[in-house]
PDB file of C-alpha atoms in Angstrom:
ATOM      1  CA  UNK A   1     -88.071  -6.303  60.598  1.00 55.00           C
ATOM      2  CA  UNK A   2     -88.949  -9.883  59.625  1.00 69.00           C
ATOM      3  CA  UNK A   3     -86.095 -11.729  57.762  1.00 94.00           C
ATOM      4  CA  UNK A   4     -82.595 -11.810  57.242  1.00 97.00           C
ATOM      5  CA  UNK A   5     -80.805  -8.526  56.364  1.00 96.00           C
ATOM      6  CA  UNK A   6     -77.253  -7.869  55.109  1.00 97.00           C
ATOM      7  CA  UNK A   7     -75.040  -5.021  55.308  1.00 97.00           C
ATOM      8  CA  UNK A   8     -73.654  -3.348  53.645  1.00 98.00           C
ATOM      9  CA  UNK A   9     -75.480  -3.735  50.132  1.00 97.00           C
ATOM     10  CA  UNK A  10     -72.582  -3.129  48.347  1.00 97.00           C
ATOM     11  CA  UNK A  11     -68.471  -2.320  48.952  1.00 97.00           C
ATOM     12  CA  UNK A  12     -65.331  -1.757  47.317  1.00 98.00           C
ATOM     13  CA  UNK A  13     -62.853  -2.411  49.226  1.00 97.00           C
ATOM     14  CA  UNK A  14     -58.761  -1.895  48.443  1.00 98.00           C
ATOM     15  CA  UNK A  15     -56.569  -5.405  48.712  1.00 98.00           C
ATOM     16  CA  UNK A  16     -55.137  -5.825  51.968  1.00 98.00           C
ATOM     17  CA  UNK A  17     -57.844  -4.538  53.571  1.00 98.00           C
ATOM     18  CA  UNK A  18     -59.926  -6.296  56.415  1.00 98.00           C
ATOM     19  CA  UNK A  19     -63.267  -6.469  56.199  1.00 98.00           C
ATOM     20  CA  UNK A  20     -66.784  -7.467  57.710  1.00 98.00           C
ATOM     21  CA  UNK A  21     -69.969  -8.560  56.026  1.00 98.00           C
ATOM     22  CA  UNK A  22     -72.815  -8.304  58.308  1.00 98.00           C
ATOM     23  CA  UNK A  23     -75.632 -10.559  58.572  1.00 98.00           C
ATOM     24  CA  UNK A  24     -78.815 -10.626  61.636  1.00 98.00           C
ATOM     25  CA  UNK A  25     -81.689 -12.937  61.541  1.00 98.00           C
ATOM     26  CA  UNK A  26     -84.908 -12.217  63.652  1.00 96.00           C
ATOM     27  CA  UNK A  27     -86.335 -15.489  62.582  1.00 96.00           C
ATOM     28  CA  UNK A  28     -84.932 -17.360  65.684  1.00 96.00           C
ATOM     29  CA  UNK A  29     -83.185 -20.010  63.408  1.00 96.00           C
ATOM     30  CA  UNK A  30     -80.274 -22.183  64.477  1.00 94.00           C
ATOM     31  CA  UNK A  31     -78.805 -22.820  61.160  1.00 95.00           C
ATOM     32  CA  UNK A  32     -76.704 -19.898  59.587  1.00 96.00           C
ATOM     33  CA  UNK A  33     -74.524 -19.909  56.241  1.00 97.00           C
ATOM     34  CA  UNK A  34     -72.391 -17.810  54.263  1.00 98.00           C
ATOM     35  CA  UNK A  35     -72.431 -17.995  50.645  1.00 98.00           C
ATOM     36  CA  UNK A  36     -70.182 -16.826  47.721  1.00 98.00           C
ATOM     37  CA  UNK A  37     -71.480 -16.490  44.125  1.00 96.00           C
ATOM     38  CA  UNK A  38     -69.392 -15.435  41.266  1.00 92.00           C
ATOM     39  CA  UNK A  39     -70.821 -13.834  38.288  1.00 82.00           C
ATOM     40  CA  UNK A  40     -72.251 -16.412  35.934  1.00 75.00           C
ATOM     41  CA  UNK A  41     -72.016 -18.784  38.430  1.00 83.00           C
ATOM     42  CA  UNK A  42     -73.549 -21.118  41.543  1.00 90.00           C
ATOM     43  CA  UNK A  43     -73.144 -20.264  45.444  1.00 95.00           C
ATOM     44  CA  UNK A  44     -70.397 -22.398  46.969  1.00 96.00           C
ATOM     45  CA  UNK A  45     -70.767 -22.703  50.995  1.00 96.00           C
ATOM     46  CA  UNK A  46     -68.002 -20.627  52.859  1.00 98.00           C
ATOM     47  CA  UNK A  47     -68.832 -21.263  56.383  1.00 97.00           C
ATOM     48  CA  UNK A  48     -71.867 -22.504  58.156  1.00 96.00           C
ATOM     49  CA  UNK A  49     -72.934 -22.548  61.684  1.00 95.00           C
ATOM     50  CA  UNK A  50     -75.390 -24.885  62.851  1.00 92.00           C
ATOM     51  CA  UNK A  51     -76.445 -23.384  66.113  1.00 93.00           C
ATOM     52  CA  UNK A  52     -74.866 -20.521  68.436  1.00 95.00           C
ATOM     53  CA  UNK A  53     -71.656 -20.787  69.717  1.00 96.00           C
ATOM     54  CA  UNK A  54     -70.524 -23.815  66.610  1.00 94.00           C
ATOM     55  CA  UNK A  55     -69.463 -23.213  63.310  1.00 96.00           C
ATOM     56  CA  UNK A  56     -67.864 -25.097  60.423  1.00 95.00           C
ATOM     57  CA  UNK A  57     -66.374 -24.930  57.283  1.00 95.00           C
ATOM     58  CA  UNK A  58     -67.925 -24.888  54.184  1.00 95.00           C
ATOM     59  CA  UNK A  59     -66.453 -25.820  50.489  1.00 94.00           C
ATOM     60  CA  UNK A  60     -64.160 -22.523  49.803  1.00 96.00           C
ATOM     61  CA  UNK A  61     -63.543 -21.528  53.768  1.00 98.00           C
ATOM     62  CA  UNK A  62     -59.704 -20.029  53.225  1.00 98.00           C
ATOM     63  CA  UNK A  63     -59.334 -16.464  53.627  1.00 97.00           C
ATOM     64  CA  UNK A  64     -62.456 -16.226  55.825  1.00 98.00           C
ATOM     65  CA  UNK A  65     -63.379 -16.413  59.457  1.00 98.00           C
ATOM     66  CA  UNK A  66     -66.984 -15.652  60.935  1.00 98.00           C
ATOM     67  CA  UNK A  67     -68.143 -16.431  65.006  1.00 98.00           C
ATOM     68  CA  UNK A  68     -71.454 -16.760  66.306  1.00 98.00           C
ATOM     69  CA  UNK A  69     -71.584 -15.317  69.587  1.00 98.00           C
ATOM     70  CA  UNK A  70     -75.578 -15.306  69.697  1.00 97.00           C
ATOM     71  CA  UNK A  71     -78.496 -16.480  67.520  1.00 97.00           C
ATOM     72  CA  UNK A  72     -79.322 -13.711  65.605  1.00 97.00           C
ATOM     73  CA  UNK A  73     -75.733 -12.790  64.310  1.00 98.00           C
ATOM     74  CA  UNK A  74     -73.602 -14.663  61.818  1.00 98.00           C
ATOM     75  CA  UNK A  75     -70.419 -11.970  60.572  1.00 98.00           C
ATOM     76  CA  UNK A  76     -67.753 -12.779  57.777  1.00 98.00           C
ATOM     77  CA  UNK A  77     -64.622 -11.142  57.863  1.00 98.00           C
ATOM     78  CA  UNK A  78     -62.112 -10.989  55.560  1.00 98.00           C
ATOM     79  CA  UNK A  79     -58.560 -10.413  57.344  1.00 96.00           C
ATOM     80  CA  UNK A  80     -56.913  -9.361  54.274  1.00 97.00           C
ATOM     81  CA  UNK A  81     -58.773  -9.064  51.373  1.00 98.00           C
ATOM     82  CA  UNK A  82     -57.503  -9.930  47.335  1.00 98.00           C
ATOM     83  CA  UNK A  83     -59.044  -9.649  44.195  1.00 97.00           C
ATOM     84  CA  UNK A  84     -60.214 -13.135  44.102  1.00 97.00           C
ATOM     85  CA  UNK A  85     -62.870 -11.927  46.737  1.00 98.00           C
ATOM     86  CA  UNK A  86     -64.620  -9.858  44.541  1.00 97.00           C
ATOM     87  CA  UNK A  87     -68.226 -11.614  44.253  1.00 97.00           C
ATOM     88  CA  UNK A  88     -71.572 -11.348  45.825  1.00 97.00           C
ATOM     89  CA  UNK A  89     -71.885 -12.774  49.527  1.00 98.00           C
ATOM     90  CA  UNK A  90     -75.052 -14.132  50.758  1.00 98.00           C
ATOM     91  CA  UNK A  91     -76.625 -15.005  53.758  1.00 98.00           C
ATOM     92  CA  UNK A  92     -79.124 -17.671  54.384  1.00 97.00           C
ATOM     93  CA  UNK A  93     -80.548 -19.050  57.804  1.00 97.00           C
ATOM     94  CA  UNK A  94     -83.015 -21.829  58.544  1.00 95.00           C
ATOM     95  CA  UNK A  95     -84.623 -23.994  61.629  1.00 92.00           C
ATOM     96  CA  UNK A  96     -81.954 -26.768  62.446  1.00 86.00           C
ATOM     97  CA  UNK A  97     -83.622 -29.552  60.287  1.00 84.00           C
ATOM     98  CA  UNK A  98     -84.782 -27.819  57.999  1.00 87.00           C
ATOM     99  CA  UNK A  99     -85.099 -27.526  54.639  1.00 89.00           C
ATOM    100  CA  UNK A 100     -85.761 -24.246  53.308  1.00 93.00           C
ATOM    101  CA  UNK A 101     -83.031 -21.292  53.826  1.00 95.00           C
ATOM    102  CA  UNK A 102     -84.114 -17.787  53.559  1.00 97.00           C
ATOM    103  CA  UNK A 103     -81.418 -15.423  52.149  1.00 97.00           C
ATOM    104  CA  UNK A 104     -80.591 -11.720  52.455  1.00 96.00           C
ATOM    105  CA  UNK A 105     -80.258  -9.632  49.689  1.00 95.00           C
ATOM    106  CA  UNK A 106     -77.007  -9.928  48.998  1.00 96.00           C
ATOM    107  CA  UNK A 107     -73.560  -7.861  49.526  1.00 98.00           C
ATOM    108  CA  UNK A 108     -71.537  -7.312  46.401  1.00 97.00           C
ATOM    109  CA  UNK A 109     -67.892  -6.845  47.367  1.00 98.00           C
ATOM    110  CA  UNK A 110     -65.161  -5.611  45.279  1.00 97.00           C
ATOM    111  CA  UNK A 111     -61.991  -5.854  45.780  1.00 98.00           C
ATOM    112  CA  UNK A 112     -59.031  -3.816  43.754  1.00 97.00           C
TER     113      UNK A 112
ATOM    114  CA  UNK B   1     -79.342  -6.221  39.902  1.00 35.00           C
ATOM    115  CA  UNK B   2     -76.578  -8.658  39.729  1.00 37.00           C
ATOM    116  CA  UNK B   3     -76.588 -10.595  36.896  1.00 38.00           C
ATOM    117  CA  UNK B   4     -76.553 -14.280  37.451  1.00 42.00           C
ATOM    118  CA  UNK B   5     -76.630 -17.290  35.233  1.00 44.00           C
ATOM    119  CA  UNK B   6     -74.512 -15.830  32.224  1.00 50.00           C
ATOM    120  CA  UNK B   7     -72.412 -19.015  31.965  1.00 65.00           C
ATOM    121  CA  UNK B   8     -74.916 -21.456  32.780  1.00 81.00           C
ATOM    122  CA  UNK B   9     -76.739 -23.712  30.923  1.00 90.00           C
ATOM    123  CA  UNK B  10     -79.915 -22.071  29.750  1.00 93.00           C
ATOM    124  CA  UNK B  11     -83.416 -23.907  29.106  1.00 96.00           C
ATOM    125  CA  UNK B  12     -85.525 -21.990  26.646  1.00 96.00           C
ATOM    126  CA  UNK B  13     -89.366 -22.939  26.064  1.00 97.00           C
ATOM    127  CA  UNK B  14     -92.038 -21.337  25.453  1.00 97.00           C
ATOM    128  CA  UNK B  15     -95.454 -19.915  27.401  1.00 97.00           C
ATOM    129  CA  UNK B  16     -97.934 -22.845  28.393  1.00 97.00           C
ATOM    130  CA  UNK B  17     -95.349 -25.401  27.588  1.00 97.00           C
ATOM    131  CA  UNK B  18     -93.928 -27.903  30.609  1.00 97.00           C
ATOM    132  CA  UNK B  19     -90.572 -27.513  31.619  1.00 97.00           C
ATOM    133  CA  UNK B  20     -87.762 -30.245  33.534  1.00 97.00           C
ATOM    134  CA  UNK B  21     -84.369 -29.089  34.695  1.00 97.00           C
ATOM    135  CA  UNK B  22     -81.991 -31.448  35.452  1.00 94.00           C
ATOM    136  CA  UNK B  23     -79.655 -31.586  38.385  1.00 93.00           C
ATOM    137  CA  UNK B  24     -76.849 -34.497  38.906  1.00 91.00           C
ATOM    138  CA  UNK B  25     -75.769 -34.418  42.627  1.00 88.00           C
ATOM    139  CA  UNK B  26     -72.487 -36.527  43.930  1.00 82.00           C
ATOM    140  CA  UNK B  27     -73.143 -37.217  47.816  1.00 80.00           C
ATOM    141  CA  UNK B  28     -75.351 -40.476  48.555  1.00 77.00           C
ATOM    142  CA  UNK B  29     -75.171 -39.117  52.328  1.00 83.00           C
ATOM    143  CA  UNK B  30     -77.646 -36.642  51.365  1.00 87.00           C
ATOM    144  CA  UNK B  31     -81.109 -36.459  53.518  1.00 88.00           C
ATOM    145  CA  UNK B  32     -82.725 -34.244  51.342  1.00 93.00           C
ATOM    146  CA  UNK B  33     -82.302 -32.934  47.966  1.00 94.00           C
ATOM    147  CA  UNK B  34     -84.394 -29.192  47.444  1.00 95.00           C
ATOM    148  CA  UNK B  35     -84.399 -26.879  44.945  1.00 97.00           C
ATOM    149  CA  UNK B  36     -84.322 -23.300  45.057  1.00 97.00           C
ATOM    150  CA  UNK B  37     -85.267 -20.122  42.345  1.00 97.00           C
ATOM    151  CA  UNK B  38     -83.015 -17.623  41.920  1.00 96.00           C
ATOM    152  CA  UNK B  39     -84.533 -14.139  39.694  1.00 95.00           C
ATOM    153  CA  UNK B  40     -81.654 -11.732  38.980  1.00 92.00           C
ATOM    154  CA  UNK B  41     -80.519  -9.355  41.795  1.00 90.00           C
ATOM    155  CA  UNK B  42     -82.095 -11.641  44.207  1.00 93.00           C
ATOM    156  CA  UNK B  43     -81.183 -14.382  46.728  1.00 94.00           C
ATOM    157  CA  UNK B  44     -82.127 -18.251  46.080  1.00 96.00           C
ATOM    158  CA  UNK B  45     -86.140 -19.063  47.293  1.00 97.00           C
ATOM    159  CA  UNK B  46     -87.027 -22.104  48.336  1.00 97.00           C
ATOM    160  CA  UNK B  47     -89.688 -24.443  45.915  1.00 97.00           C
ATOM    161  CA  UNK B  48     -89.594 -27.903  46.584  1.00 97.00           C
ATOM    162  CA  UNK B  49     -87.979 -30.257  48.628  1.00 96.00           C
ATOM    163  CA  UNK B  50     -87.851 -34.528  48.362  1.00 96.00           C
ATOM    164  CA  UNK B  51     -86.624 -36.457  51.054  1.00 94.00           C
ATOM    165  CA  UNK B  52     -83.658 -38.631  49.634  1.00 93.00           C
ATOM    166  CA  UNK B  53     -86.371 -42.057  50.472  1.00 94.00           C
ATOM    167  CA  UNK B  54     -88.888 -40.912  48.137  1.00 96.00           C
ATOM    168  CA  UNK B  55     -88.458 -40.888  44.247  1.00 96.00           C
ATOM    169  CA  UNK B  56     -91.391 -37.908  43.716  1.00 98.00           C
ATOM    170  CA  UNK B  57     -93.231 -34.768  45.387  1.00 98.00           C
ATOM    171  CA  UNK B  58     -95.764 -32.576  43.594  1.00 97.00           C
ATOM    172  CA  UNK B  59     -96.435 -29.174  44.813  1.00 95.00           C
ATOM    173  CA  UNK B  60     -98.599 -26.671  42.694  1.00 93.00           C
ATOM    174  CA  UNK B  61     -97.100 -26.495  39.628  1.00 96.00           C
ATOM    175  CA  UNK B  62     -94.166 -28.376  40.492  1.00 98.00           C
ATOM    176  CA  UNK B  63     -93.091 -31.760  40.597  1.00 98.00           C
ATOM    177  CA  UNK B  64     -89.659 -33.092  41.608  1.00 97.00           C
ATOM    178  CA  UNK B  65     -88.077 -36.744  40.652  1.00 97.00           C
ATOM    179  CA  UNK B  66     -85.404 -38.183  42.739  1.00 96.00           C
ATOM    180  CA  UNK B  67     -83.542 -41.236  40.533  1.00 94.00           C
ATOM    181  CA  UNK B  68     -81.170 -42.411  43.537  1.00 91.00           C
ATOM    182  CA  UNK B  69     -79.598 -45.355  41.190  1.00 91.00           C
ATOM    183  CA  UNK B  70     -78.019 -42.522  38.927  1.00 92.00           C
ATOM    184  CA  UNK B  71     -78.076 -39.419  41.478  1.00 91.00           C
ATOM    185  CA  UNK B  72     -80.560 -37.510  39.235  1.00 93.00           C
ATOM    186  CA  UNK B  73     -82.712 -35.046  40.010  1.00 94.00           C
ATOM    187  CA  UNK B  74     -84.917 -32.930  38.117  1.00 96.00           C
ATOM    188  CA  UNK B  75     -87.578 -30.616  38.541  1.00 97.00           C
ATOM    189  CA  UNK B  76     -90.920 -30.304  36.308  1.00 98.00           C
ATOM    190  CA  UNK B  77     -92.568 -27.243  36.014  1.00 98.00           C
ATOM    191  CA  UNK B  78     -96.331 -27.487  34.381  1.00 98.00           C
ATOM    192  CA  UNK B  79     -97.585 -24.170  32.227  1.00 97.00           C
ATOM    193  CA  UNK B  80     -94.576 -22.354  32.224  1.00 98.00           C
ATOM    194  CA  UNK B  81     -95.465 -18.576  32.806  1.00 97.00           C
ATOM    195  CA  UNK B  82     -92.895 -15.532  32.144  1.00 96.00           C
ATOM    196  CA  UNK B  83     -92.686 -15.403  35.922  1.00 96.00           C
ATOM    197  CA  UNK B  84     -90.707 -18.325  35.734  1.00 97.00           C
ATOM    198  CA  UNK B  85     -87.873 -17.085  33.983  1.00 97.00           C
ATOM    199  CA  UNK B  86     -85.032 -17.257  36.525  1.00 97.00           C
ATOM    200  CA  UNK B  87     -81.485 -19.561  37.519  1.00 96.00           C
ATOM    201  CA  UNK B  88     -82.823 -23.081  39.033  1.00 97.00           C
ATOM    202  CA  UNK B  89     -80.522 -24.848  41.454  1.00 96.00           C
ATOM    203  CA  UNK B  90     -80.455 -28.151  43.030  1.00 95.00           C
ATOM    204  CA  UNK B  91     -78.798 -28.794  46.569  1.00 94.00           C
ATOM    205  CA  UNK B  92     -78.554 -31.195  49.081  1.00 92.00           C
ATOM    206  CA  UNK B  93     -78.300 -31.324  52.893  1.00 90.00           C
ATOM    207  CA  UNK B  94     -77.272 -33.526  55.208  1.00 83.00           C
ATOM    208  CA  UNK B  95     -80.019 -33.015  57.847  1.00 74.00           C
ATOM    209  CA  UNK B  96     -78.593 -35.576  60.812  1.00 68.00           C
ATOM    210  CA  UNK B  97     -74.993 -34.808  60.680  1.00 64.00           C
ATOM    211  CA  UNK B  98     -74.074 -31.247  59.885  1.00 74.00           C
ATOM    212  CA  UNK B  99     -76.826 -29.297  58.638  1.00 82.00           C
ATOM    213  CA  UNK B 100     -74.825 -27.833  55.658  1.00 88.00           C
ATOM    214  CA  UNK B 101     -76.667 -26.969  52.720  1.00 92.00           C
ATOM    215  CA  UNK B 102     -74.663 -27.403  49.704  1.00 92.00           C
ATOM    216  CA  UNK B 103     -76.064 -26.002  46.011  1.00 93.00           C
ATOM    217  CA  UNK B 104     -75.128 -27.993  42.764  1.00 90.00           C
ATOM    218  CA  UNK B 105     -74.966 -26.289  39.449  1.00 82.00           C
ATOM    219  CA  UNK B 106     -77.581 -24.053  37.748  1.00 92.00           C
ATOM    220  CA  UNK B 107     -80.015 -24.076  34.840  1.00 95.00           C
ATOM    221  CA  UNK B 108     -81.015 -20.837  33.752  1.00 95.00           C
ATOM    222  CA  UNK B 109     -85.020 -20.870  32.582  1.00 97.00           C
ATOM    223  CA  UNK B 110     -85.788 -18.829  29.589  1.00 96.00           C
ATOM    224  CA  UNK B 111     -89.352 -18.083  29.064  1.00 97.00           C
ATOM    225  CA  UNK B 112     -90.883 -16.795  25.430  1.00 94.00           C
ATOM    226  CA  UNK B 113     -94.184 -15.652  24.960  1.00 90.00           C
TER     227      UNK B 113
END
């Protein structure tokens, strides 16, 4: 594959729950983010990492953790999830530097 | 797909006509200021960038205007097609310091034939 893939596509997932949204880049980038986008809304920045083994928080980090243990891998995981969580997640790398971000196609969570 | 855009402000215009979206941003610390296409069910793509000591960049079809005195930003779009039809964001990163990329609101493009 060439790009940045997400999985899974889609979840529901019961309150209280933990949780993992996956996310692998084969694009060698340093630069990783997570992404939350409500319906009818923009993406607001959850957590970013700006190369392996780094990462920092974003504009609406609580309730989320993710690690970067290698370049290629970037997971978000909800400890306990709540309905507020219910949105679409994205993904998005780039080079360090750079400008443009390529995303994944998106997980859409739901949370009851 | 998901649906996005369904609150935000929406541009209509018609086919063949130019289009500008508007962006305000808030943080002068900014390196570059980009904008990004988003169709429906879809993540953001990248279309233009502007470094934040330039005021303009063309690219085909596309030209953005950086107004640093009022923290505008807005991008032109020449012979608007149907293809166009999607949510337009601005966003800004701060390239030296901590690489985040951080998206501003949304303009939702509209195009009629």
């Amino acid at each position: 594959i060439a790009g940045i893939t997400q999985a899974p596509t889609s979840q529901i997932l019961a309150a209280g729950r933990r949780m993992t949204l996956r996310c692998t880049q084969d694009m060698r980038h340093n630069a990783m983010y997570w992404y939350r986008q409500d319906l009818g809304l923009g993406l607001r920045l959850i957590h970013y990492s700006n190369t392996a083994g780094t990462t920092g928080k974003g504009e609406v980090p609580d309730g989320y953790s993710v690690s970067r243990a290698n370049t290629d891998d970037f997971p978000l995981t909800l400890a306990s999830a709540v309905p507020s969580q219910t949105s679409v997640y994205f993904c998005a790398s780039s080079h360090r530097g750079g400008t443009e971000a390529f995303f994944g196609q998106g997980t859409r969570l739901t949370v009851v | 797909g998901e649906s996005v855009g369904l609150h935000l402000p929406t541009l209509s215009v018609q086919e063949g006509d130019n289009s500008i979206i508007n962006c305000a941003y808030s943080n002068s610390a900014s390196d570059y200021f980009i904008w990004y296409k988003q169709e429906s069910g879809k993540g953001p793509q990248f279309i233009i960038d502007i470094r934040s000591n330039m005021d303009k960049r063309q690219g085909q079809r596309v030209t953005v205007l950086l107004n640093k005195t009022v923290k505008h930003l807005s991008l032109q779009i020449a012979a608007t097609q149907p293809g166009d039809s999607a949510v337009y964001f601005c966003a800004e990163k701060a390239i030296y310091n901590t690489d985040k990329l951080i998206f501003g609101t949304g303009t939702r493009l509209q195009v009629f034939p």
